[in-house]
Each structure stands twice: as C-alpha cells, then as structure tokens.
PDB file of C-alpha atoms in Angstrom:
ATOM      1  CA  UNK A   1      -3.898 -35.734 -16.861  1.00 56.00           C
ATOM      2  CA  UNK A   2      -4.759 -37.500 -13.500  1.00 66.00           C
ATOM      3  CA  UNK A   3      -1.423 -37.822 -12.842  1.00 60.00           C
ATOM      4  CA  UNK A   4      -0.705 -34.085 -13.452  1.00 65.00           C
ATOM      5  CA  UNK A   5      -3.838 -33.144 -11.131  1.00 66.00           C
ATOM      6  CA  UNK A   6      -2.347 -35.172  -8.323  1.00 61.00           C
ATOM      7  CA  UNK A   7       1.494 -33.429  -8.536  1.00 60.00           C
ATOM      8  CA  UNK A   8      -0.670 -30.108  -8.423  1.00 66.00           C
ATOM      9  CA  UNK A   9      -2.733 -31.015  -5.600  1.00 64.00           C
ATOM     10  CA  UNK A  10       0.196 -32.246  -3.486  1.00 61.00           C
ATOM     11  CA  UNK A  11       1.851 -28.698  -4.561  1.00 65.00           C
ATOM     12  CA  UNK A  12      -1.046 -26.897  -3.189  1.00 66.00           C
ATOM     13  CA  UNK A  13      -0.737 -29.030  -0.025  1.00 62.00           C
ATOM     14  CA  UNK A  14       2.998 -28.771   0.498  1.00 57.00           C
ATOM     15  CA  UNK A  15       2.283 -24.564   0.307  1.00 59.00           C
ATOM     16  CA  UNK A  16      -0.924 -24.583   2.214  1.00 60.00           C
ATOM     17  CA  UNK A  17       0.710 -26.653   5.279  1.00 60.00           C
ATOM     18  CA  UNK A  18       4.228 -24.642   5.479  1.00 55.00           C
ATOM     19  CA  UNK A  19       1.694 -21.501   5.184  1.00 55.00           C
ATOM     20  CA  UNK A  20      -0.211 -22.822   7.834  1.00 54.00           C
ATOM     21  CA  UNK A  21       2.569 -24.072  10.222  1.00 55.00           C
ATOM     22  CA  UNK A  22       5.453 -22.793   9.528  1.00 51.00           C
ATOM     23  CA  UNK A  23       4.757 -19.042   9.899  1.00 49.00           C
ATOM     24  CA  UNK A  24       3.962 -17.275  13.731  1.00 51.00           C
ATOM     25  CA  UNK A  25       0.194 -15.635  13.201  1.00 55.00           C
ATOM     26  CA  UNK A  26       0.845 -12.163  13.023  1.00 60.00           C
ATOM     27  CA  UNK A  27       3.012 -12.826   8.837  1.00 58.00           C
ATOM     28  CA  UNK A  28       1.044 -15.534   7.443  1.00 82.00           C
ATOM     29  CA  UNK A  29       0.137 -14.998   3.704  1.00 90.00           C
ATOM     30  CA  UNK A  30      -1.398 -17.548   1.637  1.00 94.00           C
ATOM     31  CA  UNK A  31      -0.043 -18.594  -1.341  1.00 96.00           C
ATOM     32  CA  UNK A  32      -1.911 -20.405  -3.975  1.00 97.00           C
ATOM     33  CA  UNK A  33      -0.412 -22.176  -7.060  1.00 96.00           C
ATOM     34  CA  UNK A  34      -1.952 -24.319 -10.052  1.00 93.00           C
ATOM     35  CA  UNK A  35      -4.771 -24.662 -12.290  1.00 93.00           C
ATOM     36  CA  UNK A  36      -8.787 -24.869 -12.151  1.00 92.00           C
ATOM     37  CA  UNK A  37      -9.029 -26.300  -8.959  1.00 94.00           C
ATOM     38  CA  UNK A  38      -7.676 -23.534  -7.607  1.00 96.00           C
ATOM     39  CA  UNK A  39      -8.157 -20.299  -9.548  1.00 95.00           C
ATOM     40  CA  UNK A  40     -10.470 -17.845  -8.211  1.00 94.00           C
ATOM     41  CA  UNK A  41     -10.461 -15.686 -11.330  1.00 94.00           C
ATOM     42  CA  UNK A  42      -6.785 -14.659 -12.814  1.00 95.00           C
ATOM     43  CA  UNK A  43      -7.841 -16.021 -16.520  1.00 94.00           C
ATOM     44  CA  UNK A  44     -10.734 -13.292 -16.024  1.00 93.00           C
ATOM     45  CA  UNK A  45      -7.813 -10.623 -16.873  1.00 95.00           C
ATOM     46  CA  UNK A  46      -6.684 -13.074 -20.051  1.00 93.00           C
ATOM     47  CA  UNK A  47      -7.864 -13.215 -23.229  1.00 92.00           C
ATOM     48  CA  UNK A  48      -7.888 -16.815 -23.807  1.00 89.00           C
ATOM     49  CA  UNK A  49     -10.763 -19.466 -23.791  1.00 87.00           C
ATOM     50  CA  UNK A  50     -10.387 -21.105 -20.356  1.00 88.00           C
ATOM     51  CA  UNK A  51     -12.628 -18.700 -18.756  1.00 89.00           C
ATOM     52  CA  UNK A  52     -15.460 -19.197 -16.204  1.00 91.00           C
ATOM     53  CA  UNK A  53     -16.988 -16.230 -15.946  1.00 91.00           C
ATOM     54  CA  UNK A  54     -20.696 -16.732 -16.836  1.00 92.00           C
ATOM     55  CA  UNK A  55     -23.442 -19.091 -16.235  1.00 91.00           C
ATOM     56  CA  UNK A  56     -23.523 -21.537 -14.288  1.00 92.00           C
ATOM     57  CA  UNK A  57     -20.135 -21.273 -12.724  1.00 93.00           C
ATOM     58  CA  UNK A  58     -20.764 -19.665  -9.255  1.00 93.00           C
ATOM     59  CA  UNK A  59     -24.897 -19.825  -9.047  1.00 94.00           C
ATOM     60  CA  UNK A  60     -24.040 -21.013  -5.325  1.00 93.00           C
ATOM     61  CA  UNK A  61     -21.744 -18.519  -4.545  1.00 93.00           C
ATOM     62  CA  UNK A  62     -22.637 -15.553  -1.899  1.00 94.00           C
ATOM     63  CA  UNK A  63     -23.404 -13.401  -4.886  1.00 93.00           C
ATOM     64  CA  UNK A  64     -24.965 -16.005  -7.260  1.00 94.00           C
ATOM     65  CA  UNK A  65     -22.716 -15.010 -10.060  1.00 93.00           C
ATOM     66  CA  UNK A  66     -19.971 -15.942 -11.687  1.00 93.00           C
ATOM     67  CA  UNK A  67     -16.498 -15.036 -10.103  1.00 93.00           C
ATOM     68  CA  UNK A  68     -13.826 -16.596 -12.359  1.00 92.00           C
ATOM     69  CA  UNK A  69     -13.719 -20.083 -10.008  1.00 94.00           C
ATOM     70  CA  UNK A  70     -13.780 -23.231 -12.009  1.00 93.00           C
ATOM     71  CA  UNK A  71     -16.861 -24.210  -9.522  1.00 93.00           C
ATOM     72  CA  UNK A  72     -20.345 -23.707  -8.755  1.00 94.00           C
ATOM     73  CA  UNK A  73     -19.667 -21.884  -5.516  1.00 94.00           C
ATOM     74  CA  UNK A  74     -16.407 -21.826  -3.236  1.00 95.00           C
ATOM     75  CA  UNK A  75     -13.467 -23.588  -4.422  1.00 95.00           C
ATOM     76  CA  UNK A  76     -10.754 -25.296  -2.217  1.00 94.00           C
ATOM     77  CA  UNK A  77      -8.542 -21.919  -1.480  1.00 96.00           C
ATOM     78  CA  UNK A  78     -11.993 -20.149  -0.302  1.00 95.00           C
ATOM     79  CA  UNK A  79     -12.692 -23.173   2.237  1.00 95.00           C
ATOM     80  CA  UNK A  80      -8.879 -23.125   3.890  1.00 94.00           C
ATOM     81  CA  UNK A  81      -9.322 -19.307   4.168  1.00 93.00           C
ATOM     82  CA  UNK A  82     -12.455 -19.723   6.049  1.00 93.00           C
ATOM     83  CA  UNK A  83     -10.328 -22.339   7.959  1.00 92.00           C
ATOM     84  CA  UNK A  84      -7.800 -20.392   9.016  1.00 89.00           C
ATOM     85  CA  UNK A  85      -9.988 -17.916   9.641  1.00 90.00           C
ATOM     86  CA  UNK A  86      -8.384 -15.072   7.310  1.00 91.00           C
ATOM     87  CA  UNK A  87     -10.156 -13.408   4.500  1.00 92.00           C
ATOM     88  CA  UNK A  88     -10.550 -15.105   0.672  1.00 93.00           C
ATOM     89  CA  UNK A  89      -6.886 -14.581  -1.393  1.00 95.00           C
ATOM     90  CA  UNK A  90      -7.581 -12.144  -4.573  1.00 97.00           C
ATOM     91  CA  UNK A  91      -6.395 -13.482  -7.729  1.00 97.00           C
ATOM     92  CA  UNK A  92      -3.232 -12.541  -8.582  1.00 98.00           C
ATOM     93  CA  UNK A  93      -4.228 -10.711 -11.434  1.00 98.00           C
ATOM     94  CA  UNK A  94      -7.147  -8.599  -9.380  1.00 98.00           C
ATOM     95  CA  UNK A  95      -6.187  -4.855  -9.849  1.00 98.00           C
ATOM     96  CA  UNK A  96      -7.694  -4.985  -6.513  1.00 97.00           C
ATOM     97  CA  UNK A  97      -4.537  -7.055  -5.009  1.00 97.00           C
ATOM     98  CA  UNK A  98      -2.576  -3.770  -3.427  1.00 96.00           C
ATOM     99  CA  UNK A  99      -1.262  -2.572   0.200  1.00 95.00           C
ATOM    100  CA  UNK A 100      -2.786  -4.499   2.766  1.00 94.00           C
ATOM    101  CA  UNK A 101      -4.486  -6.676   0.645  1.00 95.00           C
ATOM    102  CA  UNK A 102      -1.047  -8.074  -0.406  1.00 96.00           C
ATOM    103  CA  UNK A 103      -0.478  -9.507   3.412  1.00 95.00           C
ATOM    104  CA  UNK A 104      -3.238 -11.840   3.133  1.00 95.00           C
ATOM    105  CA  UNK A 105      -1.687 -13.743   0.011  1.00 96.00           C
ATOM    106  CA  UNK A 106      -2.258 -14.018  -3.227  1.00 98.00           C
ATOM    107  CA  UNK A 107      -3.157 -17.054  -5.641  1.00 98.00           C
ATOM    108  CA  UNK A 108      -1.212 -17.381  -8.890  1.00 98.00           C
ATOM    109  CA  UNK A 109      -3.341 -20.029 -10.708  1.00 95.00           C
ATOM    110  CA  UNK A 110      -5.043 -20.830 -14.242  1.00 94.00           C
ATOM    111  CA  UNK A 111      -7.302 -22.851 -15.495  1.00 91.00           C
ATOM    112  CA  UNK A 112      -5.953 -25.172 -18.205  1.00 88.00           C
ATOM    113  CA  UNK A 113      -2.188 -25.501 -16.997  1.00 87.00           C
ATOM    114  CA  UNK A 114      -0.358 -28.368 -15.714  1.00 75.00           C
ATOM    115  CA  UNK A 115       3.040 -29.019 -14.080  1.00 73.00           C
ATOM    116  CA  UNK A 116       4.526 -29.488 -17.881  1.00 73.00           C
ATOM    117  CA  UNK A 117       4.993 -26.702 -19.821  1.00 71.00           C
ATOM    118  CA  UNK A 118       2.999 -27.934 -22.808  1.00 72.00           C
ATOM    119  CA  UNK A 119       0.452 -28.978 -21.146  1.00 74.00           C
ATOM    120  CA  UNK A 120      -3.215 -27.093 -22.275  1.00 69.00           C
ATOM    121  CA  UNK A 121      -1.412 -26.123 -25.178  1.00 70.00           C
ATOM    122  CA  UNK A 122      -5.036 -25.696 -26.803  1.00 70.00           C
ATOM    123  CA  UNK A 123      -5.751 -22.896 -24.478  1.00 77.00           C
ATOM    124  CA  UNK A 124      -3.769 -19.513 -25.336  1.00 79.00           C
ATOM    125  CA  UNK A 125      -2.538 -17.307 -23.067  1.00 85.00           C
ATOM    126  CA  UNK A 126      -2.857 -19.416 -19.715  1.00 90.00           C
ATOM    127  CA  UNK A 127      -0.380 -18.728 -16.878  1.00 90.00           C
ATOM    128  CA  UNK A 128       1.877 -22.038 -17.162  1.00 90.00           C
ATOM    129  CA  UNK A 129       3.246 -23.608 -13.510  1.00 90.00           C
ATOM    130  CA  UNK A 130       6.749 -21.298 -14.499  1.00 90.00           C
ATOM    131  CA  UNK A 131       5.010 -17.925 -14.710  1.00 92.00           C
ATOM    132  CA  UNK A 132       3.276 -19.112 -11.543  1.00 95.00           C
ATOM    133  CA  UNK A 133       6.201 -18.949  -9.876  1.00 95.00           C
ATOM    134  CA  UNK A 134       7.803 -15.836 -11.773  1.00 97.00           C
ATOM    135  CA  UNK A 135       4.620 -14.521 -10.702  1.00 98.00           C
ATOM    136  CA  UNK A 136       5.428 -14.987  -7.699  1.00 98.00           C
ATOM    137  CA  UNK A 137       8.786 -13.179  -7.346  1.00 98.00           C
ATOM    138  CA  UNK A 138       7.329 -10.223  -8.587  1.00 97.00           C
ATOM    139  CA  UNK A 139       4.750 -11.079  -5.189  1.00 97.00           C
ATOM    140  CA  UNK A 140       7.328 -10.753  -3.115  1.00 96.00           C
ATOM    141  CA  UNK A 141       9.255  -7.595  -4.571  1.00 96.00           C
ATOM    142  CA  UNK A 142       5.812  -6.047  -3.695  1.00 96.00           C
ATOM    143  CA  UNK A 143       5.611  -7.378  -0.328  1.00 95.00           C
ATOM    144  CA  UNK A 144       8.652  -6.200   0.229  1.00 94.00           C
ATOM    145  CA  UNK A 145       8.327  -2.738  -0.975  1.00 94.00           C
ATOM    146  CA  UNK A 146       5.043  -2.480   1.260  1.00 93.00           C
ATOM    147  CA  UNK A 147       6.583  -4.024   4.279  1.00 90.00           C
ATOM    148  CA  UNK A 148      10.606  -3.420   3.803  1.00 85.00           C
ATOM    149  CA  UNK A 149      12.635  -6.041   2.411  1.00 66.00           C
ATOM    150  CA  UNK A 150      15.609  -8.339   4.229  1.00 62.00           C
ATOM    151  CA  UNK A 151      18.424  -6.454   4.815  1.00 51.00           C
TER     152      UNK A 151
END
C-alpha cells in the first residue's frame, strides 16, 4: 500500500513537472493521474462505493460541501493550479469538461486504485491506472479535434 502511494505520487510529480516546464505558457494543460490523493470527483459519475461526496469531505472547501475530493477542502491538484496560476482541472468525468475547458487539463483519477491492476479489487467500478491512461488518449483525440491535430 505505502509503497503503491509513493510510485503514484512520484507519477503525479514526473507529469506535474514536464507540465510545468516543459511546455511554453501559451499550451500548458494539466494532466492529473492516480487515486484519492488526487481525484477531484470522477468516482462521483461511478456507481461504486469509493465515493466522497457527502459529509464531512469538503466542509473547508469554498462552498462547504462536498465535491468528490478525498479531503476536507483542496486537494494537491487544486494547490499546483493555484500555483501556476491557472484555473482548478475538472474531473475527467465532469460533463462540464468541453471546448475551452479541455485546454486547461483534465485529471483522470479514482479513489481506490493503485499502480497494479488488482489493486482495490473490493471497490467496483474504479478507474484502474490503465483506463487512466486510455482515458487519456481519448483526452487527446478531443484536444485535437478542438484545436487540430499533428499533421
């Protein structure tokens, strides 16, 4: 468990930084990947048991109610944002996450997953590190039908 936590952590970091530095200003997107640490509300849209949408998950947030973060208030993708100075990523997930919205990024994670596969196999219907990432390419299909793809 604790060593699954730190892999996911040093994920996040690893896509956070090349976010951060490796992109000019004007095309950054970030990109969010892993489990409760991280998600800001995709098991919301799941039916499964991992949830954190009621009392007393978010009583410190901005609108003292529960958002879908594993937390009591912001979570560690809502404090880079601020950061970096660009608005909060919508879960992927968030029927909200269209057009613009797209260019800011999008985070991918769930609560109860883990880098294995069978890991929070008591929790159904979770998005596993490999739909993540499948996730992900679907992400960028958008993006590119929004913004015109490579040619």
């Amino acid at each position: 468990m604790a060593y699954s936590t730190v892999v996911i952590a040093a994920t996040i970091f690893v896509v956070v930084a090349a976010t951060i530095w490796g992109r000019s200003e004007a095309t950054r997107a970030f990109l969010v990947f892993g489990d409760s640490l991280v998600d800001n509300g995709n098991n919301n849209y799941l039916v499964t048991s991992a949830r954190a949408d009621s009392p007393p998950y978010g009583i410190d947030y901005p609108t003292h109610s529960a958002t879908g973060r594993f937390s009591n208030g912001y979570n560690i993708p809502d404090l880079i944002s601020q950061a970096i100075g660009s608005e909060a990523t919508l879960a992927y997930l968030n029927p909200q996450l269209k057009g613009e919205r797209l260019l800011v990024g999008a985070n991918f994670a769930s609560a109860g997953i883990g880098i294995l596969g069978d890991t929070g196999f008591q929790f159904a219907n979770i998005i596993r590190m490999g739909q993540q990432l499948e996730m992900f390419q679907a992400y960028k299909e958008r993006v590119g039908s929004l913004i015109g793809g490579e040619e």
